[in-house]
Amino acid sequence: MKAFGITLIIVLISGSIAGWTAPAGSDIAVVVSRDVPIDDLSFSELRKILLGDRQYWSSNLRVTLLIRAPAAREREVILRNVLEMTEAQYRQYWIGKVFRAESSSAPKSIATNEMAFSLLNSIPGSIAFVDASQVPKDLKVVRLGGLLPGAKGYPLN
Amino acid sequence: MKSLIIAATLLFVPAHPLSAQQQRTTQTETIETLLARIERLERRVAELEGSKVQAQPATQRTEQTQVPAEALHPEVAQSASEGPSLKMAGFSDFNFSGSDQKGTKSGFTEGQFVLHLNSNLTQKVSFMGELSLTARTDAGGGMPPVTGFNAEVERSIIRFEHNDYLKVSFGRYHTPINYWNTAFHHGQWLQTTVSRPEMVQFGGRFIPVHFVGGLVEGAVGAAGLNFNYNFGVGNGRGSVISRGGDAGDINNSRAWLVNMFIKPDKLYGLQVGGSAYRDKISTGGRDFGEWISSAHVVWNRETPEVIAEFANVRHENLTTASPVSNSQAYYVQTGYRLPVFDKRFKPYYRFEYIHIPRSDFLFQSPVVPNLAGSVAGLRYDLTSFAALKFEYRNQRRDPGQPRINSGFVQTSFTF
């Protein structure tokens, strides 16, 4: 009976702690394919890219947006911190954008970060947003307003 | 033992009032934990696959790593294949309406069935088309006319893109001299309300809704102002002024237009712009000069949403001496996405006004009737791709005439 009581307390304490603490996530890195001639983006430039208002890095290099599929933390951070949109608003925005012929295609939905890394290596001009702790060293991480992931004030976390 | 039970009870009690919130948090954490676990497993699979690939000869490795990318990204595969890939989407809606206007009947109506086609011919050349099927009481042949559907090519545009600053296109457009006309097109689901403002009503005459010709467009940063432009030349209105010059212009005078707007970085969600449109209209054996100037201010963040537009249409009779006329129309629409119920509800209100002076020979009532009216409603987003809208309208055509009250229910969606 005593053991049962102790177990009950441990379960309740651990349950309470789990209920009160929020999971900490690392920063979201902005990663581009090697051929993208940019090392630093301003926050407003990043927003324009995500809104499809900027579609070219240069005349010969088109932006290809790779966004994690719904429910991924990377996508949630981008929608909340950069676009200030809900998932539904984001979907409606891009359906409207393509319907208005302002963009010939919507962003590519990527199921995993590994898939994003693979596509960054194979699609010229591609840009993806992934957990900074998972970015392989051979990929190009872009500064955001002069800051790299992990720096104080980095806006994607 | 007693003290243990009391301690356990004390631990449990403070948690109880927060149980709903805690449950939600716990669910979110569980989902996040599972997603993290899936990712870990996927990483592990990728590592294992990677080690398998490294063990193979270099030539085979190249083939293996290229295949998934092509499979995941059709354009990559497309560049090496035989033809363009066509994507199709659609919009439609169903309505129920009732009105106290004499002679009208309440009932259900089918909205337009709209198909949207999109195809990337190369990285820089794309085509888009929009086809509509519209239910009409007189679309079928025979006497008396029977109901049916009218098919129409609403938009058909081929675009060549040099970069963000310069894009050239040819085709049939929704004339870009008005915000609503180019923001929502025939997708009723995209717009907040059941109806379009009357100044841009399909089949209406106040503004030429369609334009056949060529457009040059682009956008420049302009120190954070994000300046966008359209220059267009094409066939203007047809001899029936609600129609565009699809089968050729009706005179040797092309219509032209300029449309400019800014979207400042510092005021995310704001769009301010204006347009000018010039055409020569030939109808009923007379020629008229038409000059349209318009302006719009839009705040599209939904908390609130504000769309305000104004247009002045100036007509000058070029055949006989008569006074120049100026007809005006404007509307102001506001909406607000409520923060409750998962942000699914959006109440809205619109006031609209059209004034046609008696001197405007082309627009004289009943061609373009005067209007002073309000629209109030509620949009409920059933899902991310379907909405239910309830709308009340109160309109008066001319001073002294009775006001007309109408009610509408619409379900609109994309597929």
Coordinates of C-alpha atoms in Angstrom, one line a residue:
Chain A
M1 CA 0.0 0.0 0.0
K2 CA 2.9 2.3 0.9
A3 CA 4.6 1.5 -2.5
F4 CA 1.3 2.3 -4.2
G5 CA 1.1 5.6 -2.5
I6 CA 4.7 6.6 -3.4
T7 CA 4.1 5.5 -7.0
L8 CA 0.9 7.6 -7.1
I9 CA 2.7 10.7 -5.8
I10 CA 5.5 10.2 -8.4
V11 CA 3.0 9.9 -11.2
L12 CA 1.1 12.9 -10.1
I13 CA 4.2 15.1 -9.6
S14 CA 5.6 14.1 -13.0
G15 CA 2.2 14.7 -14.6
S16 CA 2.0 18.2 -13.0
I17 CA 5.5 19.1 -14.2
A18 CA 4.8 17.9 -17.7
G19 CA 1.6 20.0 -17.7
W20 CA 3.3 23.1 -16.7
T21 CA 6.5 23.2 -18.8
A22 CA 6.5 24.1 -22.4
P23 CA 8.8 22.2 -24.8
A24 CA 11.8 24.2 -25.8
G25 CA 12.7 24.2 -29.5
S26 CA 15.8 25.4 -31.3
D27 CA 15.8 28.2 -33.8
I28 CA 14.6 27.7 -37.4
A29 CA 17.3 28.2 -39.9
V30 CA 16.8 29.7 -43.4
V31 CA 18.6 27.3 -45.7
V32 CA 19.2 27.9 -49.4
S33 CA 20.7 25.9 -52.2
R34 CA 24.4 26.7 -52.9
D35 CA 23.7 28.7 -56.1
V36 CA 21.6 31.4 -54.3
P37 CA 23.7 34.6 -54.5
I38 CA 22.5 35.8 -51.1
D39 CA 24.1 35.5 -47.6
D40 CA 21.8 37.8 -45.7
L41 CA 18.1 38.5 -45.9
S42 CA 16.1 41.2 -44.1
F43 CA 12.9 40.1 -42.3
S44 CA 10.8 42.0 -44.9
E45 CA 12.6 40.3 -47.8
L46 CA 12.0 36.9 -46.1
R47 CA 8.3 37.8 -45.8
K48 CA 8.1 38.8 -49.5
I49 CA 9.6 35.5 -50.5
L50 CA 7.2 33.6 -48.3
L51 CA 4.3 35.6 -49.8
G52 CA 5.5 34.9 -53.3
D53 CA 6.0 38.6 -53.9
R54 CA 9.6 38.0 -54.6
Q55 CA 10.0 35.1 -57.1
Y56 CA 13.5 35.6 -58.5
W57 CA 16.9 35.7 -56.8
S58 CA 18.3 37.0 -60.1
S59 CA 17.0 37.0 -63.7
N60 CA 18.2 33.5 -64.2
L61 CA 17.4 32.0 -60.9
R62 CA 13.8 31.5 -59.7
V63 CA 12.9 31.1 -56.0
T64 CA 11.5 27.7 -55.2
L65 CA 9.9 27.7 -51.8
L66 CA 10.1 24.5 -49.8
I67 CA 7.8 24.6 -46.7
R68 CA 7.3 21.8 -44.2
A69 CA 3.8 20.2 -44.2
P70 CA 1.1 21.2 -41.7
A71 CA 1.8 20.3 -38.1
A72 CA 5.5 20.7 -38.4
R73 CA 7.1 23.1 -35.9
E74 CA 9.1 24.8 -38.7
R75 CA 5.9 25.7 -40.6
E76 CA 4.1 26.8 -37.4
V77 CA 7.0 29.2 -36.6
I78 CA 7.1 30.7 -40.1
L79 CA 3.3 31.2 -40.1
R80 CA 3.2 32.7 -36.7
N81 CA 6.4 34.8 -36.6
V82 CA 6.8 36.0 -40.2
L83 CA 3.4 35.9 -41.9
E84 CA 1.2 36.3 -38.9
M85 CA -1.3 33.9 -40.4
T86 CA -3.2 30.9 -39.4
E87 CA -2.9 27.7 -41.3
A88 CA -6.3 28.3 -43.0
Q89 CA -5.3 31.9 -43.9
Y90 CA -2.0 30.7 -45.4
R91 CA -3.8 28.1 -47.5
Q92 CA -6.4 30.6 -48.7
Y93 CA -3.6 33.1 -49.5
W94 CA -1.8 30.8 -51.8
I95 CA -4.9 29.4 -53.5
G96 CA -5.8 33.1 -54.2
K97 CA -2.2 33.9 -55.3
V98 CA -2.1 31.1 -57.9
F99 CA -5.7 31.8 -59.0
R100 CA -4.8 35.5 -59.6
A101 CA -2.0 34.2 -61.8
E102 CA 0.5 36.1 -59.6
S103 CA 2.4 32.9 -59.1
S104 CA 2.5 29.9 -61.4
S105 CA 2.7 27.5 -58.5
A106 CA 2.3 27.3 -54.7
P107 CA 5.2 26.4 -52.3
K108 CA 6.3 22.8 -52.3
S109 CA 5.1 21.0 -49.2
I110 CA 7.9 18.9 -47.7
A111 CA 7.2 16.0 -45.3
T112 CA 10.5 15.9 -43.5
N113 CA 13.7 18.0 -43.1
E114 CA 15.7 15.3 -44.9
M115 CA 13.5 15.7 -47.9
A116 CA 14.2 19.4 -47.7
F117 CA 17.9 18.8 -47.6
S118 CA 17.7 16.5 -50.6
L119 CA 15.7 19.0 -52.6
L120 CA 18.0 21.9 -51.6
N121 CA 20.8 20.0 -53.2
S122 CA 19.0 19.3 -56.4
I123 CA 16.7 22.3 -57.1
P124 CA 18.5 25.5 -58.1
G125 CA 17.2 28.6 -56.2
S126 CA 15.4 26.6 -53.5
I127 CA 14.9 27.9 -50.0
A128 CA 13.7 25.9 -47.0
F129 CA 13.2 26.4 -43.3
V130 CA 14.4 23.8 -41.0
D131 CA 15.3 23.2 -37.4
A132 CA 18.8 24.7 -37.0
S133 CA 20.1 21.8 -35.0
Q134 CA 19.5 19.4 -37.9
V135 CA 21.1 21.4 -40.7
P136 CA 24.0 19.5 -42.3
K137 CA 27.3 21.4 -42.5
D138 CA 27.4 21.4 -46.3
L139 CA 24.2 23.5 -46.7
K140 CA 24.1 27.2 -46.9
V141 CA 22.4 28.9 -43.9
V142 CA 21.3 32.5 -44.7
R143 CA 21.6 35.3 -42.0
L144 CA 18.4 36.9 -41.1
G145 CA 18.9 40.6 -40.5
G146 CA 22.5 39.9 -39.9
L147 CA 21.8 37.1 -37.4
L148 CA 22.4 33.4 -37.6
P149 CA 20.3 30.8 -35.6
G150 CA 21.3 30.8 -32.0
A151 CA 22.1 34.5 -31.9
K152 CA 20.3 36.7 -29.4
G153 CA 17.3 38.3 -31.1
Y154 CA 17.1 35.8 -33.9
P155 CA 13.4 36.1 -35.0
L156 CA 12.6 32.4 -36.0
N157 CA 12.1 30.4 -32.8
Chain B
M1 CA -0.6 6.0 5.0
K2 CA -3.3 8.7 5.7
S3 CA -0.7 11.4 5.2
L4 CA 0.3 9.9 1.8
I5 CA -3.3 9.9 0.6
I6 CA -3.7 13.6 1.8
A7 CA -0.5 14.6 0.1
A8 CA -1.7 12.9 -3.1
T9 CA -5.0 14.6 -2.9
L10 CA -3.3 18.0 -2.4
L11 CA -1.2 17.5 -5.4
F12 CA -4.2 16.5 -7.5
V13 CA -6.5 19.4 -6.4
P14 CA -4.5 22.4 -7.7
A15 CA -4.2 20.6 -11.0
H16 CA -8.0 20.1 -11.4
P17 CA -9.2 23.7 -12.2
L18 CA -6.7 23.7 -15.1
S19 CA -7.5 20.3 -16.4
A20 CA -9.0 21.4 -19.7
Q21 CA -6.0 23.6 -20.5
Q22 CA -3.6 21.0 -19.3
Q23 CA -5.3 18.3 -21.3
R24 CA -4.9 20.4 -24.4
T25 CA -1.2 21.1 -23.6
T26 CA -0.6 17.4 -22.9
Q27 CA -2.2 16.5 -26.2
T28 CA 0.0 19.0 -28.1
E29 CA 3.0 17.7 -26.3
T30 CA 2.1 14.1 -27.2
I31 CA 1.7 15.1 -30.8
E32 CA 5.0 16.9 -30.7
T33 CA 6.7 14.0 -29.1
L34 CA 5.3 11.6 -31.7
L35 CA 6.4 14.0 -34.5
A36 CA 9.9 14.2 -33.0
R37 CA 10.0 10.5 -32.8
I38 CA 8.9 10.1 -36.4
E39 CA 11.6 12.5 -37.4
R40 CA 14.2 10.6 -35.5
L41 CA 13.2 7.4 -37.1
E42 CA 13.2 9.0 -40.6
R43 CA 16.7 10.4 -39.9
R44 CA 17.8 6.9 -38.9
V45 CA 16.3 5.4 -42.1
A46 CA 18.0 8.1 -44.1
E47 CA 21.3 7.4 -42.4
L48 CA 21.0 3.7 -43.1
E49 CA 20.1 4.3 -46.7
G50 CA 23.0 6.7 -46.9
S51 CA 25.4 4.1 -45.7
K52 CA 24.0 1.6 -48.1
V53 CA 24.5 4.1 -51.0
Q54 CA 28.1 4.8 -49.9
A55 CA 28.9 1.2 -50.2
Q56 CA 27.9 1.2 -53.9
P57 CA 30.0 2.4 -56.9
A58 CA 29.9 6.1 -57.6
T59 CA 27.9 5.8 -60.9
Q60 CA 25.1 3.9 -59.2
R61 CA 25.1 6.4 -56.3
T62 CA 24.5 9.4 -58.5
E63 CA 21.5 7.6 -60.1
Q64 CA 20.0 6.7 -56.7
T65 CA 20.3 10.2 -55.2
Q66 CA 18.8 11.9 -58.2
V67 CA 15.7 9.8 -58.5
P68 CA 13.9 10.9 -55.2
A69 CA 14.4 14.6 -56.0
E70 CA 12.8 14.2 -59.4
A71 CA 10.0 12.2 -57.9
L72 CA 9.4 14.8 -55.2
H73 CA 9.6 17.9 -57.5
P74 CA 7.8 17.4 -60.8
E75 CA 9.4 20.4 -62.5
V76 CA 12.8 18.8 -62.2
A77 CA 11.6 15.7 -63.9
Q78 CA 9.5 17.8 -66.3
S79 CA 12.5 19.6 -67.7
A80 CA 13.8 16.3 -68.9
S81 CA 10.5 14.9 -70.1
E82 CA 8.2 15.6 -73.0
G83 CA 5.6 18.2 -72.1
P84 CA 4.1 20.6 -69.6
S85 CA 2.3 19.5 -66.5
L86 CA -1.2 20.8 -66.2
K87 CA -2.7 21.6 -62.8
M88 CA -6.4 22.1 -62.3
A89 CA -8.4 23.6 -59.5
G90 CA -12.0 24.9 -59.2
F91 CA -14.5 27.0 -57.4
S92 CA -18.2 26.8 -57.1
D93 CA -21.1 27.9 -54.9
F94 CA -24.8 27.2 -54.2
N95 CA -27.2 29.9 -53.0
F96 CA -30.6 30.4 -51.4
S97 CA -32.1 33.9 -51.7
G98 CA -35.4 35.7 -50.9
S99 CA -36.4 39.3 -51.4
D100 CA -39.4 41.6 -50.8
Q101 CA -39.0 43.1 -54.3
K102 CA -42.2 42.6 -56.3
G103 CA -42.0 40.0 -59.0
T104 CA -39.0 38.1 -57.5
K105 CA -39.2 34.5 -56.3
S106 CA -37.2 32.9 -53.5
G107 CA -35.3 29.7 -54.1
F108 CA -32.0 28.0 -54.7
T109 CA -29.6 29.0 -57.4
E110 CA -26.5 27.4 -58.7
G111 CA -23.5 29.6 -58.7
Q112 CA -20.8 29.6 -61.3
F113 CA -18.8 26.4 -61.8
V114 CA -15.3 27.7 -62.4
L115 CA -12.3 25.7 -63.5
H116 CA -8.8 27.1 -63.1
L117 CA -6.0 25.6 -65.3
N118 CA -2.4 26.3 -64.7
S119 CA 0.6 25.0 -66.6
N120 CA 4.3 25.9 -66.4
L121 CA 5.7 25.6 -69.9
T122 CA 9.2 26.4 -68.8
Q123 CA 10.7 28.0 -65.7
K124 CA 9.8 31.4 -67.1
V125 CA 6.8 30.8 -69.3
S126 CA 3.5 29.8 -67.9
F127 CA -0.1 29.6 -69.0
M128 CA -3.3 30.1 -66.9
G129 CA -6.9 29.7 -67.9
E130 CA -10.2 30.2 -66.2
L131 CA -13.4 28.6 -67.6
S132 CA -16.8 29.2 -66.2
L133 CA -20.2 27.6 -66.6
T134 CA -23.0 29.9 -65.6
A135 CA -26.6 28.7 -65.0
R136 CA -29.1 30.8 -67.1
T137 CA -32.8 30.7 -67.7
D138 CA -32.2 31.3 -71.5
A139 CA -29.1 29.3 -72.2
G140 CA -30.8 26.5 -74.0
G141 CA -32.0 26.6 -77.5
G142 CA -35.6 26.5 -78.8
M143 CA -38.8 28.4 -78.0
P144 CA -39.5 29.2 -75.3
P145 CA -35.9 29.4 -74.1
V146 CA -34.9 26.7 -71.6
T147 CA -32.5 26.8 -68.8
G148 CA -29.0 25.6 -69.2
F149 CA -25.4 26.7 -68.8
N150 CA -23.4 29.3 -70.6
A151 CA -19.7 28.4 -71.1
E152 CA -17.2 31.2 -71.1
V153 CA -13.4 31.6 -71.3
E154 CA -13.0 34.1 -68.5
R155 CA -9.2 34.4 -68.5
S156 CA -6.6 32.9 -70.8
I157 CA -3.1 34.3 -70.2
I158 CA 0.3 33.3 -71.4
R159 CA 3.0 35.0 -69.4
F160 CA 6.8 35.4 -70.0
E161 CA 8.7 36.4 -67.0
H162 CA 12.1 38.0 -67.2
N163 CA 12.4 38.6 -63.4
D164 CA 10.3 40.3 -60.7
Y165 CA 10.7 43.7 -62.4
L166 CA 9.4 42.7 -65.8
K167 CA 6.7 40.2 -66.9
V168 CA 5.0 40.3 -70.2
S169 CA 1.7 38.6 -71.0
F170 CA -1.0 38.3 -73.6
G171 CA -4.5 37.1 -73.4
R172 CA -7.9 37.8 -71.9
Y173 CA -7.8 39.3 -68.4
H174 CA -10.0 40.7 -65.7
T175 CA -9.2 44.4 -66.3
P176 CA -6.6 45.4 -63.7
I177 CA -8.1 48.8 -63.0
N178 CA -9.9 47.7 -59.9
Y179 CA -8.8 45.8 -56.8
W180 CA -11.8 43.5 -56.4
N181 CA -11.9 42.5 -60.1
T182 CA -8.3 41.1 -59.9
A183 CA -8.2 39.9 -56.3
F184 CA -11.1 37.5 -56.3
H185 CA -12.1 36.9 -59.9
H186 CA -14.8 34.2 -60.1
G187 CA -13.8 32.5 -56.9
Q188 CA -16.7 33.3 -54.6
W189 CA -15.0 31.4 -51.8
L190 CA -12.0 33.8 -51.9
Q191 CA -14.2 36.8 -51.2
T192 CA -15.6 37.5 -47.8
T193 CA -19.1 38.3 -48.9
V194 CA -21.8 36.5 -50.9
S195 CA -21.9 39.1 -53.7
R196 CA -19.4 41.3 -55.5
P197 CA -19.9 45.1 -55.2
E198 CA -22.3 46.2 -58.0
M199 CA -19.6 48.4 -59.6
V200 CA -17.7 45.3 -60.6
Q201 CA -20.6 42.9 -61.0
F202 CA -20.0 40.3 -63.7
G203 CA -22.2 41.3 -66.7
G204 CA -22.2 44.8 -65.3
R205 CA -21.3 47.9 -67.3
F206 CA -19.8 50.4 -64.9
I207 CA -16.3 49.1 -65.3
P208 CA -15.1 47.0 -68.2
V209 CA -14.6 43.7 -66.4
H210 CA -12.7 42.0 -69.2
F211 CA -9.8 43.2 -71.3
V212 CA -8.2 41.4 -74.3
G213 CA -4.6 42.4 -75.2
G214 CA -1.2 42.5 -73.6
L215 CA 0.1 43.5 -70.2
V216 CA 3.5 44.5 -68.9
E217 CA 3.8 44.2 -65.2
G218 CA 6.3 44.0 -62.4
A219 CA 7.3 45.0 -58.9
V220 CA 10.3 46.9 -57.5
G221 CA 11.3 47.3 -53.9
A222 CA 11.3 51.2 -53.9
A223 CA 12.9 51.5 -50.4
G224 CA 10.4 49.2 -48.8
L225 CA 7.3 50.6 -50.5
N226 CA 7.1 47.7 -52.9
F227 CA 5.9 49.5 -56.0
N228 CA 3.8 47.3 -58.4
Y229 CA 2.8 48.3 -61.9
N230 CA 0.7 47.2 -64.9
F231 CA 0.7 48.8 -68.3
G232 CA -1.8 47.3 -70.8
V233 CA -2.9 47.8 -74.4
G234 CA -5.9 46.0 -75.9
N235 CA -9.3 45.8 -77.3
G236 CA -11.7 47.8 -75.1
R237 CA -15.4 47.4 -74.7
G238 CA -17.5 45.7 -77.4
S239 CA -20.5 47.2 -79.1
V240 CA -22.4 45.7 -76.1
I241 CA -20.5 47.6 -73.5
S242 CA -20.7 44.9 -70.9
R243 CA -18.6 42.6 -73.2
G244 CA -14.9 42.8 -74.1
G245 CA -13.6 42.8 -77.6
D246 CA -13.0 39.1 -77.8
A247 CA -13.5 38.6 -81.5
G248 CA -11.6 41.9 -82.4
D249 CA -11.9 45.5 -81.6
I250 CA -14.9 47.5 -82.8
N251 CA -12.8 50.4 -83.9
N252 CA -9.2 51.3 -84.7
S253 CA -8.6 52.9 -81.3
R254 CA -7.0 50.6 -78.7
A255 CA -7.8 50.9 -75.1
W256 CA -4.9 51.4 -72.7
L257 CA -4.5 51.2 -69.0
V258 CA -2.1 52.0 -66.2
N259 CA -2.4 50.5 -62.7
M260 CA 0.0 51.2 -59.9
F261 CA 0.0 50.3 -56.2
I262 CA 2.3 50.0 -53.2
K263 CA 2.5 47.5 -50.4
P264 CA 4.8 49.1 -47.7
D265 CA 7.0 46.8 -45.7
K266 CA 6.3 48.8 -42.5
L267 CA 2.6 48.4 -42.8
Y268 CA 2.2 44.7 -43.5
G269 CA -1.2 44.2 -45.0
L270 CA -1.7 47.6 -46.5
Q271 CA -2.2 48.2 -50.3
V272 CA -2.8 51.6 -51.8
G273 CA -3.2 52.2 -55.5
G274 CA -4.8 53.9 -58.4
S275 CA -5.5 53.3 -62.1
A276 CA -6.3 55.1 -65.3
Y277 CA -8.1 53.6 -68.3
R278 CA -8.8 55.2 -71.7
D279 CA -10.9 53.8 -74.6
K280 CA -13.0 54.8 -77.5
I281 CA -16.4 53.2 -77.5
S282 CA -18.5 52.7 -80.7
T283 CA -22.1 51.7 -80.1
G284 CA -25.5 52.6 -81.6
G285 CA -23.8 54.5 -84.4
R286 CA -22.0 56.9 -82.1
D287 CA -18.5 57.2 -80.7
F288 CA -17.7 58.0 -77.1
G289 CA -14.5 58.8 -75.3
E290 CA -14.2 56.9 -72.0
W291 CA -11.8 57.8 -69.3
I292 CA -11.8 55.9 -66.1
S293 CA -9.8 56.8 -63.0
S294 CA -9.9 54.7 -59.9
A295 CA -8.3 54.4 -56.5
H296 CA -8.2 51.7 -53.7
V297 CA -7.1 51.3 -50.2
V298 CA -7.0 47.8 -48.7
W299 CA -6.0 46.4 -45.4
N300 CA -6.1 42.7 -45.8
R301 CA -5.1 41.3 -42.5
E302 CA -8.7 40.3 -41.5
T303 CA -8.4 41.8 -38.0
P304 CA -9.8 44.0 -39.4
E305 CA -10.3 43.7 -43.2
V306 CA -10.9 46.9 -45.0
I307 CA -11.5 47.3 -48.7
A308 CA -12.4 50.7 -50.1
E309 CA -12.6 51.6 -53.8
F310 CA -13.7 54.6 -55.8
A311 CA -14.0 55.0 -59.6
N312 CA -15.0 57.9 -61.8
V313 CA -16.1 57.2 -65.4
R314 CA -16.0 60.1 -67.7
H315 CA -17.9 59.9 -71.0
E316 CA -17.6 62.4 -73.9
N317 CA -19.8 62.1 -76.9
L318 CA -17.5 62.3 -79.9
T319 CA -20.3 62.2 -82.6
T320 CA -22.6 65.0 -81.5
A321 CA -22.0 68.0 -79.2
S322 CA -23.3 67.2 -75.8
P323 CA -22.0 67.8 -72.2
V324 CA -19.3 65.6 -70.7
S325 CA -20.6 63.3 -68.0
N326 CA -19.0 61.9 -64.9
S327 CA -20.5 58.8 -63.2
Q328 CA -19.2 57.8 -59.8
A329 CA -19.2 54.6 -57.8
Y330 CA -17.6 53.6 -54.5
Y331 CA -17.8 51.0 -51.8
V332 CA -16.3 50.5 -48.4
Q333 CA -16.3 47.0 -46.9
T334 CA -15.1 46.0 -43.4
G335 CA -14.9 42.6 -41.8
Y336 CA -13.3 41.1 -38.7
R337 CA -12.1 37.6 -38.1
L338 CA -13.3 36.8 -34.6
P339 CA -10.6 35.4 -32.3
V340 CA -13.0 32.8 -30.9
F341 CA -14.2 29.4 -32.2
D342 CA -10.9 28.7 -34.0
K343 CA -11.2 31.9 -35.9
R344 CA -13.9 30.5 -38.1
F345 CA -16.4 33.4 -37.9
K346 CA -16.1 36.7 -39.8
P347 CA -18.9 39.3 -39.6
Y348 CA -18.8 41.9 -42.3
Y349 CA -20.5 45.1 -43.6
R350 CA -20.3 46.9 -46.9
F351 CA -21.8 50.2 -48.0
E352 CA -21.9 50.8 -51.8
Y353 CA -23.0 53.7 -53.9
I354 CA -23.4 54.4 -57.6
H355 CA -24.5 57.7 -59.1
I356 CA -25.2 58.0 -62.8
P357 CA -26.0 61.6 -64.0
R358 CA -28.8 62.1 -66.6
S359 CA -26.2 63.5 -69.0
D360 CA -24.4 60.1 -69.2
F361 CA -26.0 58.7 -72.4
L362 CA -24.1 55.4 -72.2
F363 CA -24.9 54.5 -68.6
Q364 CA -28.4 56.1 -68.4
S365 CA -30.7 53.9 -66.2
P366 CA -31.6 51.1 -66.6
V367 CA -28.2 50.3 -68.3
V368 CA -26.4 51.2 -65.1
P369 CA -28.9 51.9 -62.3
N370 CA -28.2 54.2 -59.4
L371 CA -27.6 52.5 -56.1
A372 CA -27.3 53.3 -52.4
G373 CA -27.2 50.1 -50.3
S374 CA -25.8 48.2 -47.4
V375 CA -24.7 44.6 -47.1
A376 CA -24.2 42.9 -43.8
G377 CA -23.4 39.3 -43.1
L378 CA -21.5 36.6 -41.4
R379 CA -19.0 34.2 -43.0
Y380 CA -18.3 30.9 -41.3
D381 CA -15.4 28.8 -42.5
L382 CA -16.6 25.2 -42.4
T383 CA -13.1 23.9 -43.4
S384 CA -10.0 25.5 -44.9
F385 CA -11.6 25.1 -48.3
A386 CA -15.3 25.7 -47.8
A387 CA -17.4 28.5 -46.3
L388 CA -21.0 29.2 -45.4
K389 CA -22.2 32.9 -45.7
F390 CA -25.3 34.6 -44.4
E391 CA -26.0 38.0 -45.9
Y392 CA -28.7 40.7 -45.6
R393 CA -29.0 43.4 -48.2
N394 CA -30.9 46.7 -48.1
Q395 CA -30.8 48.7 -51.3
R396 CA -32.4 51.7 -52.8
R397 CA -32.2 52.4 -56.5
D398 CA -33.3 56.1 -56.7
P399 CA -34.3 58.7 -54.2
G400 CA -38.0 58.3 -53.4
Q401 CA -38.1 54.7 -54.5
P402 CA -38.8 52.0 -51.9
R403 CA -35.9 50.1 -50.3
I404 CA -35.5 46.5 -51.2
N405 CA -34.6 43.9 -48.5
S406 CA -33.0 40.6 -49.5
G407 CA -31.5 37.7 -47.7
F408 CA -28.9 35.2 -49.0
V409 CA -27.3 32.0 -47.8
Q410 CA -24.4 30.7 -49.8
T411 CA -22.0 27.8 -49.5
S412 CA -18.9 28.4 -51.5
F413 CA -15.8 26.3 -51.9
T414 CA -12.7 25.4 -53.8
F415 CA -11.8 21.9 -55.0

